[in-house]
Short mmCIF file of C-alpha atoms in Angstrom, two decimals:
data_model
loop_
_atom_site.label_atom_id
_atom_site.label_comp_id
_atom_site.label_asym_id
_atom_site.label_seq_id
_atom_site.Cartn_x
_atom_site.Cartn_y
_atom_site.Cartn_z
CA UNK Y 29 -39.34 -63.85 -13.65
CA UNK Y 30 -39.97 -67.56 -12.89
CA UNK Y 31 -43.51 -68.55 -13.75
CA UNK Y 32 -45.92 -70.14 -10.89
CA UNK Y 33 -45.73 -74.06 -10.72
CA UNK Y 34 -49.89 -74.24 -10.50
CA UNK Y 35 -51.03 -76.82 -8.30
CA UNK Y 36 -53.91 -78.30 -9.96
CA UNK Y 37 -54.68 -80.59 -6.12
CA UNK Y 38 -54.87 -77.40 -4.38
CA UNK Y 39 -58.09 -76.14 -3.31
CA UNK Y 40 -57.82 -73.01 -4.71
CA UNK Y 41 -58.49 -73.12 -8.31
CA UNK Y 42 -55.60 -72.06 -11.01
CA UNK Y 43 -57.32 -69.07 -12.20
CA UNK Y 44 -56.97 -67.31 -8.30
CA UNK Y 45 -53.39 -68.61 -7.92
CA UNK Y 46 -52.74 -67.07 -11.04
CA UNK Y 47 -54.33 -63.98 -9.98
CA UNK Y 48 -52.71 -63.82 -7.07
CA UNK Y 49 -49.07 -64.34 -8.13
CA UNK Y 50 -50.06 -61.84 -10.72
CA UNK Y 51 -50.95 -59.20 -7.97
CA UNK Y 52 -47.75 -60.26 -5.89
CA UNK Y 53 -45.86 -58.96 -9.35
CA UNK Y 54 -47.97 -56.06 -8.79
CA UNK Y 55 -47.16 -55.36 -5.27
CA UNK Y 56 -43.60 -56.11 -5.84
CA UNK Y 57 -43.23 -53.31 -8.85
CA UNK Y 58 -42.52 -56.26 -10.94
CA UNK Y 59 -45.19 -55.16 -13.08
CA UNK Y 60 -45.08 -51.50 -13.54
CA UNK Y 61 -47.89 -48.86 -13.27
CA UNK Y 62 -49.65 -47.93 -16.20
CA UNK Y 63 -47.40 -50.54 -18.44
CA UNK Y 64 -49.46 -53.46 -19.72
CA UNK Y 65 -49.18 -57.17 -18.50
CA UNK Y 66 -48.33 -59.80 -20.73
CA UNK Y 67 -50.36 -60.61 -23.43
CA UNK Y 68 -53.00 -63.56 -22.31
CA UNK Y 69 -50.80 -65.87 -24.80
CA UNK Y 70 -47.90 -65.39 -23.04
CA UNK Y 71 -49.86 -65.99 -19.36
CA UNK Y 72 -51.25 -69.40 -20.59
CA UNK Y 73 -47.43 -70.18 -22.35
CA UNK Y 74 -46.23 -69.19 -18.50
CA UNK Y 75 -48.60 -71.06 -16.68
CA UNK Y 76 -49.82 -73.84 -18.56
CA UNK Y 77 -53.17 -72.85 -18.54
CA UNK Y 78 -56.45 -72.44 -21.22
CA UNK Y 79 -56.63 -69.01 -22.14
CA UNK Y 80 -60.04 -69.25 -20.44
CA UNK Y 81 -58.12 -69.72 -17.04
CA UNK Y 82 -55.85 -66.76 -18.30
CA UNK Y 83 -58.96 -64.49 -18.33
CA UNK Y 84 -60.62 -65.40 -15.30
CA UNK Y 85 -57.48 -63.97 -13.22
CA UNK Y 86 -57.66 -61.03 -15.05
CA UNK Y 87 -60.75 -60.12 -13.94
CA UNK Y 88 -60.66 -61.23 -10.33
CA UNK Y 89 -57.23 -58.55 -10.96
CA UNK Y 90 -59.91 -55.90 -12.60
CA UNK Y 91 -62.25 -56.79 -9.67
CA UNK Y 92 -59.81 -55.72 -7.48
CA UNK Y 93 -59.18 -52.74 -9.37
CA UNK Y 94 -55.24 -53.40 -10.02
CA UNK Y 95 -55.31 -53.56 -14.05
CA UNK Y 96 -57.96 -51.93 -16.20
CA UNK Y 97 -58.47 -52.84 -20.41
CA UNK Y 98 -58.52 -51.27 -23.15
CA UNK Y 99 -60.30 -52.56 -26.10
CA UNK Y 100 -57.84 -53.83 -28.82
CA UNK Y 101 -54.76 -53.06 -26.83
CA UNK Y 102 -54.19 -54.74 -23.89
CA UNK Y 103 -54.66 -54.98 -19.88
CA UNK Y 104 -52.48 -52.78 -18.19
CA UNK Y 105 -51.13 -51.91 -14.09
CA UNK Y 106 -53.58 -49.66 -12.92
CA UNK Y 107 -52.02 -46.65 -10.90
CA UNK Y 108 -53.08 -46.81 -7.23
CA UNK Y 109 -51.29 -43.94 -6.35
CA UNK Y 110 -52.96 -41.43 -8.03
CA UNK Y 111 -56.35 -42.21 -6.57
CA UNK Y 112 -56.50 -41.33 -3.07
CA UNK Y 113 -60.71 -41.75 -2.57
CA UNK Y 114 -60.67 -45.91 -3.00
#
């Protein structure tokens, strides 16, 4: 998959574009329930970013309750189908 071109003159900071091509991927099936996403390395390789900019649109994704973590293993696609309540 071809990696964002971040737009640093944009008004919306790189951290929610990131998050939100992220979710696209998501939305898409591009990114697969209950499969991890790649590693942060391999998000800031992708987009260019600081690692720090990496983490902030993971949790604007956790926010929205699309990936969850788990310590020492990685963030992974959060299965919206099976919960029918949120």
């Amino acid at each position: 998959m071809a990696a964002l071109e971040i737009d640093h003159q944009a008004p919306e900071p790189p951290y929610r574009q990131i998050a939100a091509d992220l979710t696209g991927q998501i939305e898409r099936g591009e990114l697969a329930a209950d499969r991890p996403i790649p590693s942060e390395k391999a998000l800031t390789d992708r987009y260019g970013v600081a690692r720090n900019t990496v983490r902030s649109a993971i949790s604007v994704l956790r926010e929205n309750g699309l990936v969850y973590t788990v310590p020492n293993r990685g963030t992974y696609v959060r299965d919206r189908s099976a919960s029918g309540d949120e």
